[in-house]
Coordinates of C-alpha atoms and ligand atoms in Angstrom, one line a residue:
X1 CA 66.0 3.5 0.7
X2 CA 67.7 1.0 2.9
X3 CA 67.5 -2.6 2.0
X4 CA 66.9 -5.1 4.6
X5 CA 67.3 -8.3 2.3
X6 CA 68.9 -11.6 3.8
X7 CA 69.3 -13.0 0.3
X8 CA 72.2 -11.8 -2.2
X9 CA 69.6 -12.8 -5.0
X10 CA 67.2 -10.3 -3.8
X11 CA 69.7 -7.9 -3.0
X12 CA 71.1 -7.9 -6.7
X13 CA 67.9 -8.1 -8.2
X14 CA 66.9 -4.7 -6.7
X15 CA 70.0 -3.3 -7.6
X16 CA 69.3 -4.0 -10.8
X17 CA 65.9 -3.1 -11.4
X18 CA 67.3 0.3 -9.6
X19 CA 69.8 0.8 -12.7
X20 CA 66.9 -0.2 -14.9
X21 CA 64.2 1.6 -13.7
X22 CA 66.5 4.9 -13.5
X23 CA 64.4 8.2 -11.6
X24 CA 61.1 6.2 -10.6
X25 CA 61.7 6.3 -6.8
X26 CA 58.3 5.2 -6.4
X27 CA 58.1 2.0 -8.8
X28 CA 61.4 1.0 -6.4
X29 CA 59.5 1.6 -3.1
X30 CA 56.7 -0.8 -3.8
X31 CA 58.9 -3.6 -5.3
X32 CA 61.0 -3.8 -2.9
X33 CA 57.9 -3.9 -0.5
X34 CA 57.0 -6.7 -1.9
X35 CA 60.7 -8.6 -2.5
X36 CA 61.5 -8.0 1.2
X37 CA 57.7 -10.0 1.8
X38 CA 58.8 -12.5 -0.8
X39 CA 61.9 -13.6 0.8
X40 CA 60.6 -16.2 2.9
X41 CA 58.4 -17.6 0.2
X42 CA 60.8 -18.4 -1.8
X43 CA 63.1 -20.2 0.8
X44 CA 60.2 -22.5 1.0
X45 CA 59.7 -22.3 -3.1
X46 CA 63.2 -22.4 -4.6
X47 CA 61.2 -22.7 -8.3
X48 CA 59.8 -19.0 -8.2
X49 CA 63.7 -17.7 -8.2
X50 CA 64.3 -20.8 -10.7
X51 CA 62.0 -20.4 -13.2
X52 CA 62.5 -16.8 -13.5
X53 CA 58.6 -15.6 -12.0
X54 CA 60.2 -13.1 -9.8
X55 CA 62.5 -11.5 -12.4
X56 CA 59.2 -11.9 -15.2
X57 CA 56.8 -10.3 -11.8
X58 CA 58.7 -7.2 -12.4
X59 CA 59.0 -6.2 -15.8
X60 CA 55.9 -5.2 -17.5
X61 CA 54.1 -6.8 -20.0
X62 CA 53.7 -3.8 -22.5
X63 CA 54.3 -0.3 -21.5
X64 CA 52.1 1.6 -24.3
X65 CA 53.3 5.8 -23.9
X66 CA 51.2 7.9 -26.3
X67 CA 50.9 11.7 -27.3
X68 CA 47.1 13.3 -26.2
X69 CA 46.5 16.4 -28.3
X70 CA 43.3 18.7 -27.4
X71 CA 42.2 22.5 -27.9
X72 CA 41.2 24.4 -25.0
X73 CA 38.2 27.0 -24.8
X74 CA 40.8 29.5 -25.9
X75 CA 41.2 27.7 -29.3
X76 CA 45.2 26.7 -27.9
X77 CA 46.8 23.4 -28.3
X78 CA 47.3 21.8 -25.5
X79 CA 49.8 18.5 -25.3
X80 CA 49.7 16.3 -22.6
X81 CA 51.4 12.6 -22.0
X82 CA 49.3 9.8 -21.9
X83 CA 50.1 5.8 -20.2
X84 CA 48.8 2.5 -20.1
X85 CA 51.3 -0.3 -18.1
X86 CA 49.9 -3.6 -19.0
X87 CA 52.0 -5.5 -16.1
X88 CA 50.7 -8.9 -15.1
X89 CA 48.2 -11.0 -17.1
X90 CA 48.1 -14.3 -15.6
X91 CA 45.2 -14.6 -14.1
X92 CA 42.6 -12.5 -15.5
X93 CA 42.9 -9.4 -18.3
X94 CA 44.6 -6.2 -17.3
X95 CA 42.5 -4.1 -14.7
X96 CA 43.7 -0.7 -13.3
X97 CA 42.5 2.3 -13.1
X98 CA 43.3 5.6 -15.1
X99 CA 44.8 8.7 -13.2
X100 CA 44.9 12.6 -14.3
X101 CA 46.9 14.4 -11.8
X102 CA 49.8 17.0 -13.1
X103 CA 52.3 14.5 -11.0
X104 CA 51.4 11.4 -13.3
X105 CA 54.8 10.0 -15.0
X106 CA 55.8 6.8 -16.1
X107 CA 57.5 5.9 -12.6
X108 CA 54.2 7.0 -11.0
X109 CA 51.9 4.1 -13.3
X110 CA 54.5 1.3 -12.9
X111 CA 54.5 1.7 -9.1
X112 CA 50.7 1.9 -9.4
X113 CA 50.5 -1.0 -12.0
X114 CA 52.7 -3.1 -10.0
X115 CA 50.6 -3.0 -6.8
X116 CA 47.2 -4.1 -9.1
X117 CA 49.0 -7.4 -9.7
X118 CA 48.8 -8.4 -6.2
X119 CA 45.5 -6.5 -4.7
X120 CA 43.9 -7.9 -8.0
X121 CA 44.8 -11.4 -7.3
X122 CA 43.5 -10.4 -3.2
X123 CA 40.3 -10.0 -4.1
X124 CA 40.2 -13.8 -5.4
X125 CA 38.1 -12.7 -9.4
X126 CA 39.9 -13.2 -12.7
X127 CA 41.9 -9.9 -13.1
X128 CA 45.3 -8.8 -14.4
X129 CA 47.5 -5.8 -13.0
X130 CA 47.9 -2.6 -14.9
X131 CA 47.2 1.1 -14.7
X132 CA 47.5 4.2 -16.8
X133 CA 46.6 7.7 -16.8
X134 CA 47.6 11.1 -18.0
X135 CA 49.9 14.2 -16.6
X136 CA 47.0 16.6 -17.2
X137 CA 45.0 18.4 -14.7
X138 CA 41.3 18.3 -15.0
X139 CA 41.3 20.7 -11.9
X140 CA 39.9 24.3 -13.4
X141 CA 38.9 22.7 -16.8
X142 CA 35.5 23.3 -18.1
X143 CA 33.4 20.2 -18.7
X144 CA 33.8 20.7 -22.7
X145 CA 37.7 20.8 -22.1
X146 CA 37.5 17.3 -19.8
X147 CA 35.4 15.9 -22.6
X148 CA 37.7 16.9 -25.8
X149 CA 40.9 15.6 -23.3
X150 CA 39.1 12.4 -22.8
X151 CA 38.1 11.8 -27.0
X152 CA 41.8 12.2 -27.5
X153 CA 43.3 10.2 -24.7
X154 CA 40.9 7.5 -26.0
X155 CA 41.7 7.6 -29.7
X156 CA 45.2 6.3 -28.6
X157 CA 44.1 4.2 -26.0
X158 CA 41.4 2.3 -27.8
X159 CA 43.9 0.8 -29.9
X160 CA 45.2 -1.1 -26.9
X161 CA 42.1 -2.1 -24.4
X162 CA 39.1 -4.3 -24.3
X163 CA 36.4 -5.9 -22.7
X164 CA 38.8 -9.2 -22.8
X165 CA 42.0 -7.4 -22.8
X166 CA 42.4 -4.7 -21.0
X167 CA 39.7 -2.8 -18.6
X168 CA 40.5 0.7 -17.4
X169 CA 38.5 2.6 -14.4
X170 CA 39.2 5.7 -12.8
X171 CA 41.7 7.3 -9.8
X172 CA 42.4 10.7 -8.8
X173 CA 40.8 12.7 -11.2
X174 CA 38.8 10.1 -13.2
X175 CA 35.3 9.7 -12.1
X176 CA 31.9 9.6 -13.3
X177 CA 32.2 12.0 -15.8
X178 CA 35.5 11.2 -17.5
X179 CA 34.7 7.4 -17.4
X180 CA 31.2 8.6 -19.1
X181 CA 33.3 10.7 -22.0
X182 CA 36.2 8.1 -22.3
X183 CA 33.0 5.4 -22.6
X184 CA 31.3 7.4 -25.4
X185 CA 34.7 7.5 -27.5
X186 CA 35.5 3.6 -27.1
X187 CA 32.0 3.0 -28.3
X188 CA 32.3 5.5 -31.5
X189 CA 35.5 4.3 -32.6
X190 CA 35.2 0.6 -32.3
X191 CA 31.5 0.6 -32.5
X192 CA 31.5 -1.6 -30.0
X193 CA 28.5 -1.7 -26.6
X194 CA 31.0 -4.1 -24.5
X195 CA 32.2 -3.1 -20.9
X196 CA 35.7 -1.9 -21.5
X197 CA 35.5 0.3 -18.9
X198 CA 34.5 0.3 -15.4
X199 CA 33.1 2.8 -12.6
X200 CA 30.3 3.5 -15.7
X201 CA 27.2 5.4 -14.8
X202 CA 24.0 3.5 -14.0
X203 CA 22.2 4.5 -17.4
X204 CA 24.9 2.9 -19.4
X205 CA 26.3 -0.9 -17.9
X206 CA 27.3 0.6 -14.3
X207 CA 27.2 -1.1 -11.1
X208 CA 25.5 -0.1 -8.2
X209 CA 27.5 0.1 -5.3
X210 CA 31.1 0.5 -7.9
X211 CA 31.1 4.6 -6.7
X212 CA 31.2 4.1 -2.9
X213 CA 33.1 0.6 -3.1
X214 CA 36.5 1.7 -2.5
X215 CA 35.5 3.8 0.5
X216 CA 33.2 1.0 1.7
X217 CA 35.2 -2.1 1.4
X218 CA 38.1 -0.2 3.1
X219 CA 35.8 -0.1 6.2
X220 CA 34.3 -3.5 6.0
X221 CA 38.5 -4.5 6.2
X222 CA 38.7 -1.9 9.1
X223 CA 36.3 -3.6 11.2
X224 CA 37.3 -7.1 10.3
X225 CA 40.6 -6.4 11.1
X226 CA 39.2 -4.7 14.7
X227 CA 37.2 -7.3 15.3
X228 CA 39.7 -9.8 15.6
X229 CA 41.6 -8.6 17.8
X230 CA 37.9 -8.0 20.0
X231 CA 37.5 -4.3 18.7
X232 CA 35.7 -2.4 16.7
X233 CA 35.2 0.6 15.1
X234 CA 31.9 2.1 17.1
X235 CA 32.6 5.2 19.2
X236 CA 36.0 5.5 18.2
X237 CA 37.0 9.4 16.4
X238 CA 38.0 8.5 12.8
X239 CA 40.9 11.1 10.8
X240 CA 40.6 10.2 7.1
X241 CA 42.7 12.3 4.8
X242 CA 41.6 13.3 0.8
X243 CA 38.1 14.3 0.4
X244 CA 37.9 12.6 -3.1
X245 CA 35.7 9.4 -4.3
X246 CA 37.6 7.0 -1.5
X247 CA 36.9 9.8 1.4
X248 CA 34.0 10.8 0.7
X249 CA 32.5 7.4 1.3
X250 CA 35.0 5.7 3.6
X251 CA 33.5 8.3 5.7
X252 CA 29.8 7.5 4.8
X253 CA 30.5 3.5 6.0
X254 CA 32.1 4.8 9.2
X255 CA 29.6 6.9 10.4
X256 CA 27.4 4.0 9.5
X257 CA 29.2 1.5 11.4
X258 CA 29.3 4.2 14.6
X259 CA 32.4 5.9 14.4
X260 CA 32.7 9.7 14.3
X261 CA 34.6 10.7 11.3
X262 CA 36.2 14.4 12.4
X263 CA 38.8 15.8 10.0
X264 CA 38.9 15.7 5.9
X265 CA 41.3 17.1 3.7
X266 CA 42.3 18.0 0.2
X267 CA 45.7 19.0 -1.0
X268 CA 45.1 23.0 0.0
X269 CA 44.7 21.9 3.8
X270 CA 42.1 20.2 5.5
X271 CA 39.0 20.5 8.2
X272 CA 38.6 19.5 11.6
X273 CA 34.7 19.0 13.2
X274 CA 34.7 18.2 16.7
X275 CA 30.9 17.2 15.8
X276 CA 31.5 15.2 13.5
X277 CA 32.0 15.8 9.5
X278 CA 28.7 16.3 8.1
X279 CA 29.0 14.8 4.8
X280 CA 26.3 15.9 2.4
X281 CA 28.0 19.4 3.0
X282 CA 31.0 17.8 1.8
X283 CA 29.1 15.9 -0.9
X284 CA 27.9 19.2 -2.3
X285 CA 31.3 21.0 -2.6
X286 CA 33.0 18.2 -3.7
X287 CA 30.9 16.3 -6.2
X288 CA 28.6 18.5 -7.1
X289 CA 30.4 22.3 -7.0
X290 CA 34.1 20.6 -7.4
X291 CA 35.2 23.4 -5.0
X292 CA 37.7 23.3 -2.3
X293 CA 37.0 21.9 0.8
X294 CA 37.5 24.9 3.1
X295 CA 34.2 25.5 1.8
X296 CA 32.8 23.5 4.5
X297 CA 33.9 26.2 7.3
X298 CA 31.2 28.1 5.8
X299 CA 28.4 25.9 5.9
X300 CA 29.7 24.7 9.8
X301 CA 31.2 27.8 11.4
X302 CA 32.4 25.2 14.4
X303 CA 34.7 23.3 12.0
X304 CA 38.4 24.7 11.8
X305 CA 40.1 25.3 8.4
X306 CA 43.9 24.7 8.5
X307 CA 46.2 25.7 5.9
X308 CA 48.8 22.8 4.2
X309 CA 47.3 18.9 4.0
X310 CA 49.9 17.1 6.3
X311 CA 48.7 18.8 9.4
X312 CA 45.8 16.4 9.5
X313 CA 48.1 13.8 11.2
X314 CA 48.0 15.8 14.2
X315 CA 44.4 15.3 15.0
X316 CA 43.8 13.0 18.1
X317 CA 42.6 9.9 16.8
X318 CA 41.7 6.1 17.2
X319 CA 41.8 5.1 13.4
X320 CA 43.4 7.1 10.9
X321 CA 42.5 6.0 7.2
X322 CA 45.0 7.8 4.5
X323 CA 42.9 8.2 1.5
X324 CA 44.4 10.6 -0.8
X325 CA 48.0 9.7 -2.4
X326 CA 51.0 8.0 -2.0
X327 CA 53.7 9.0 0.5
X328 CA 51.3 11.2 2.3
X329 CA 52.1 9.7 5.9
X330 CA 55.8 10.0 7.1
X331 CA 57.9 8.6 9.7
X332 CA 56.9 11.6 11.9
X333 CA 53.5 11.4 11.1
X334 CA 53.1 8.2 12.5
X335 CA 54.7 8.6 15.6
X336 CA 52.7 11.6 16.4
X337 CA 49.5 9.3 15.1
X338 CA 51.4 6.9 17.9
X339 CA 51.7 9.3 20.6
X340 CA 48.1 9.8 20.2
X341 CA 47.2 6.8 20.9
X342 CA 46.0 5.7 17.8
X343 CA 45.0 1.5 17.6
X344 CA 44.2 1.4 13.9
X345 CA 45.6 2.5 10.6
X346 CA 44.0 1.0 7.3
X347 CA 45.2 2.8 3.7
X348 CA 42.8 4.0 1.1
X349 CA 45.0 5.5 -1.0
X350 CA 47.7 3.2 -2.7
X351 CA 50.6 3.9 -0.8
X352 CA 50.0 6.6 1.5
X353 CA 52.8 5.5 3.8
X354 CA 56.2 5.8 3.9
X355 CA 58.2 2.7 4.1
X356 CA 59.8 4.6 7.6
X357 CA 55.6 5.2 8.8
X358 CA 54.8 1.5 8.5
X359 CA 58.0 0.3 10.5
X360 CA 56.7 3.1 13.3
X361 CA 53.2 1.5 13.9
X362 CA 53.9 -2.2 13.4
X363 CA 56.7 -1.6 16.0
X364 CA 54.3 0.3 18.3
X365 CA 51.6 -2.8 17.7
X366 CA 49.0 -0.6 15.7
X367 CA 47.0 -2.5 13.6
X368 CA 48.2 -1.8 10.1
X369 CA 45.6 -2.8 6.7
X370 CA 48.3 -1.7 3.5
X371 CA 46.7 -0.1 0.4
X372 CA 46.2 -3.8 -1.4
X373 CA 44.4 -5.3 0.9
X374 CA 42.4 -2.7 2.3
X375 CA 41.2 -0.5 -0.7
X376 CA 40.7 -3.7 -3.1
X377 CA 37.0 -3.1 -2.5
X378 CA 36.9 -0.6 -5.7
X379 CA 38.6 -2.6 -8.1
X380 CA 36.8 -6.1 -6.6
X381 CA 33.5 -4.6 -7.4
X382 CA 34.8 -3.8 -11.0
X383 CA 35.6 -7.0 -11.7
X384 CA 31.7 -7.6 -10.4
X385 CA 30.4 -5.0 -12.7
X386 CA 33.1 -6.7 -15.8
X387 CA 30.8 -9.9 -14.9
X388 CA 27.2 -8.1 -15.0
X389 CA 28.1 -6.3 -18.2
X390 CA 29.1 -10.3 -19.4
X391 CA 25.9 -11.3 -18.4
X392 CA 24.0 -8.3 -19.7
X393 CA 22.5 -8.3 -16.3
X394 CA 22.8 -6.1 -13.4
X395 CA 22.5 -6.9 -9.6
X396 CA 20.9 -4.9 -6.8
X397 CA 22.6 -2.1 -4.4
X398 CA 22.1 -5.2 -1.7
X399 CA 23.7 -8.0 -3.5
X400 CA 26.6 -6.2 -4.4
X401 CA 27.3 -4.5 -1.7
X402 CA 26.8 -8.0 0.4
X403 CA 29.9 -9.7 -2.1
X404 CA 31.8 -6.9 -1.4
X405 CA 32.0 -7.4 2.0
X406 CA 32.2 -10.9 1.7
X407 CA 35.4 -10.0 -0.5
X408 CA 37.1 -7.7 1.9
X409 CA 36.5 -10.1 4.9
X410 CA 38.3 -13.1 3.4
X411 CA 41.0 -10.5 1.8
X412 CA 41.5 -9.7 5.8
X413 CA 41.4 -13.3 6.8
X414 CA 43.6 -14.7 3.7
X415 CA 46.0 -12.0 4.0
X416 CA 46.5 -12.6 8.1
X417 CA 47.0 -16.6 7.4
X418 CA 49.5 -16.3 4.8
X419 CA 51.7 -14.2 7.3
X420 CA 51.2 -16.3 10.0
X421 CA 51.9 -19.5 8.0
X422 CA 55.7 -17.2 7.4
X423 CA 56.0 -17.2 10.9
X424 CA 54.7 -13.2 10.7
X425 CA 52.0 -13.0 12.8
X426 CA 49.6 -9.5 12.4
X427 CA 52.1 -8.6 9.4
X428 CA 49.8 -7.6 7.2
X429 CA 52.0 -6.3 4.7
X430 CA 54.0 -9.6 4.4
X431 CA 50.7 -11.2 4.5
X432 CA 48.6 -9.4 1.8
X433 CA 52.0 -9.3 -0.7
X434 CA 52.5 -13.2 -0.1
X435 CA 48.6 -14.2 -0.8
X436 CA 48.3 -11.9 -3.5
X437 CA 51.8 -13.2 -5.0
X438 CA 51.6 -17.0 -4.7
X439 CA 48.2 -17.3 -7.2
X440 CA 49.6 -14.9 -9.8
X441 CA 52.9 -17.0 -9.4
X442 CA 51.2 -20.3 -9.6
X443 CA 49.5 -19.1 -13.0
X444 CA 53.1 -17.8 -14.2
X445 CA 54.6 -21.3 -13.8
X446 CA 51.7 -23.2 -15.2
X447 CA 51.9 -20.9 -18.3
X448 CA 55.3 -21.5 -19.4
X449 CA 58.1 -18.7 -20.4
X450 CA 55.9 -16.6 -21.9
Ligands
NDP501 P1 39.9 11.7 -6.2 O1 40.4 12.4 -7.4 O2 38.4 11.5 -6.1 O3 40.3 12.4 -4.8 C1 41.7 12.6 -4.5 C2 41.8 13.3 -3.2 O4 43.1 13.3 -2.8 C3 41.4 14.8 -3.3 O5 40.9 15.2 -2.1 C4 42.7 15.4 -3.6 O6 42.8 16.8 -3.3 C5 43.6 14.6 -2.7 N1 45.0 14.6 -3.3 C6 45.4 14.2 -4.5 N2 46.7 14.4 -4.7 C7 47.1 14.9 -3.6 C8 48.4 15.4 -3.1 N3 49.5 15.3 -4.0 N4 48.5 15.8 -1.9 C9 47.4 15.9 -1.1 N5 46.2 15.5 -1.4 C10 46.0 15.1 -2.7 O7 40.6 10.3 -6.1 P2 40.2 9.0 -5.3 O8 39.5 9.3 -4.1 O9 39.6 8.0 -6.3 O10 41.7 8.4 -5.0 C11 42.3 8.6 -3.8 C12 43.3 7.5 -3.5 O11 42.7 6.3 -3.5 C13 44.4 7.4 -4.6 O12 45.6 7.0 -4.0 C14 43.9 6.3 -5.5 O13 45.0 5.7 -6.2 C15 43.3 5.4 -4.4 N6 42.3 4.4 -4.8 C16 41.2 4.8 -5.5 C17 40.3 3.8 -5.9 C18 39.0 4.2 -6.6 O14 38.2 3.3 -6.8 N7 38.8 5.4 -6.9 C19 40.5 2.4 -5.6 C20 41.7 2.1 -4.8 C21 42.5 3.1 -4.5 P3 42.8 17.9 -4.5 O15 41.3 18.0 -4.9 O16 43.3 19.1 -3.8 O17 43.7 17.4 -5.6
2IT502 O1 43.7 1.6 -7.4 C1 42.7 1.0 -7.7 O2 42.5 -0.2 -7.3 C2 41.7 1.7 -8.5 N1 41.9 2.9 -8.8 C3 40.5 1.0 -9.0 C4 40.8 0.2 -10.2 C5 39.6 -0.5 -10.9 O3 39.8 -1.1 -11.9 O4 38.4 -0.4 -10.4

């Protein structure tokens, strides 16, 4: 990846976490995002660099890598790798999600781990950055397979969480159900009723509003961010890629809000509906089936199937919101999303562009919310459900669902100040890593060398 750093401090550093961090191409992409953002804050604030809370923001606190065991149907043992980073504690406990997806490796949770520290911070509650997950595939597993997978991961994992420590949620391939298995396990083992996890179901310390926050808050920050530039997000055709958790109700707010969401996808290929995406279809074969989304073409003979996932960037559109996984959106991608005449592009999933895409639009002036800023609406209203579970009290659909959009709006507005006061106008990305960095640096110096 080319370096575009002004400073031979920064350049070195990234060498050497390079040399460090050897074959984790990812964990590299998003800190050097941020140390390119972090440049001009540190001109201004010689003592980050001096007191060592750059070099500290990079290293993990505790990287915990554990063994997960489990018999399948067939009576086989199965092994699989399990992770929990524990990056950044200053302000708050560790928060991050848990991901089970065949691709999950070490470089995979650090990159994801790293991010946390800073949306965390964003969303202005008391939480830490971290992130874990697991290389196995709950794709094809029966329910009894998931729930054996999750007792084991969570033997291990107990060890090292807590309601005051460290709070896990889910990501691709941990939802309701897994969070529900991994819940029971914590609670046997420690004997423990405490809310050490979040994204729990409504029976058991969940918080309304926590399954369609992600998807929601990312289109409360779409229309904030339209809005101030005297736009907004009614009428215009809407191509959101993934038809997971984030998807599915990114494109429930957006039909709300007026805008006709047309294409979906998963990572077979994906659906275009020149109507409109009717979304209980796609809540059926999704949630409820776990089928694949070509599905759809069944139920809508007027929707097209296409074949391969990255296709979906050639849709016509005026906002496309990337809410599957990282890298997903290339330098090509973008400029035919460009050539199309796209005037918004607002990330879902944590890095779903390419360092290459997000040069293309802000060059071409396309509004551009990155993953941090603009999906921080699921782990935000975690942290609200961490404080209802602390209160043994739980909120309505309504008052959540009104902070949360409180949240996202000042995350829009704090984020465009911060880049403006670095003489970055509309840089979002500068913006969002600079708020999100300066608290989480501010708690670093006040806490010593520790
Ligand atoms: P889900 O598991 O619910 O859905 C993931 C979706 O993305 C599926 O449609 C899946 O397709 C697709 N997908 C996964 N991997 C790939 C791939 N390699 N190529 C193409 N498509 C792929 O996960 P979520 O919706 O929860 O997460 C989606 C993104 O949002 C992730 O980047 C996650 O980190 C991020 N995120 C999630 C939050 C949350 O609260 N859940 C909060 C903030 C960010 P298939 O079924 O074929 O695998
Ligand atoms: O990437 C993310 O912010 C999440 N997967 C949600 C984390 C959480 O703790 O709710």
């Amino acid at each position: 990846m080319e370096m575009n750093f002004k400073n031979r401090y920064f350049r070195d550093l990234m060498e050497r976490i390079i040399a460090r961090n050897p074959g984790e191409p990812e964990f590299h992409q998003a800190v050097q995002e941020v140390l390119e953002s972090l440049e001009p804050v540190c001109e201004k604030h010689p003592e980050y660099i001096e007191k060592g809370v750059i070099e500290s923001l990079v290293e993990p606190e505790r990287v915990i890598k554990f063994r997960v065991p489990w018999v399948d149907d067939s009576g086989k043992v199965q092994i699989n790798r399990g992770f929990r980073v524990q990056f950044n504690s200053a302000i708050g406990p560790y928060k991050g999600g848990l991901r089970f997806h065949p691709s999950v490796y070490e470089g995979i949770i650090k990159f994801l781990g790293f991010e946390q520290i800073f949306k965390n911070s964003l969303t202005g509650l008391p939480i830490g950055g971290g992130k874990g997950g697991s290389d196995f595939d709950p794709k094809g597993k029966s329910d009894m397979e998931v729930m054996r997978f999750c007792q084991s991961f969570m033997t291990e994992l107990a060890k090292h969480i807590g309601a005051d420590t460290d709070v896990p949620a889910g990501d691709i391939g941990v939802g309701g159900r897994e969070i529900g298995y991994l819940f029971g396990q914590y609670k046997r083992i420690r004997n423990e009723y405490v809310g050490v996890l979040t994204g729990k179901g409504l029976t058991y310390g969940g918080s309304l509003a926590r399954t369609e926050a992600t998807g929601y808050g990312l289109c409360y920050f779409t229309e904030e961010m339209l809005n101030d530039k005297g736009k907004s997000m009614r009428g215009k055709t809407v191509v959101i890629s993934g038809s997971g958790n984030v998807a599915i109700y990114a494109t429930e707010k957006a039909t709300q809000l007026g805008a006709k969401v047309v294409a979906l996808s998963d990572s077979n290929g994906y659906i275009y509906d020149p109507d409109g995406i009717k979304l209980d279809a796609v809540k059926r074969i999704k949630e409820v089936e776990r089928a694949r989304i070509k599905e759809y073409v069944e139920a809508y003979p007027n929707a097209v199937y296409t074949e391969g996932c990255r296709g979906i960037w050639n849709i016509k559109c005026d906002i496309a919101l990337p809410c599957a996984t990282q890298n997903e959106l290339d330098g090509a991608a973008a400029q035919t999303l460009i050539k199309n005449g796209v005037i918004a592009v607002a990330e879902g999933a944590n890095m779903p562009s390419t360092p290459e895409a997000i040069v293309a639009f802000q060059k071409a002036g396309v509004l551009f919310g990155p993953a941090k800023a603009a999906n921080a609406g699921g782990v935000a209203t975690s942290a609200l459900e961490m404080s209802q579970n602390s209160q043994r009290y739980s909120w309505t659909f309504e008052e959540v669902d009104s902070k949360l959009h409180e949240i996202m709006v000042n995350i829009y507005h704090n984020a465009a100040r911060a880049a403006e006061q670095y003489g970055m106008k509309d840089n979002l990305v500068a913006g969002a890593n600079i708020a999100g960095f300066v608290k989480v640096a501010d708690a670093m110096l006040a806490q010593g060398v520790v």
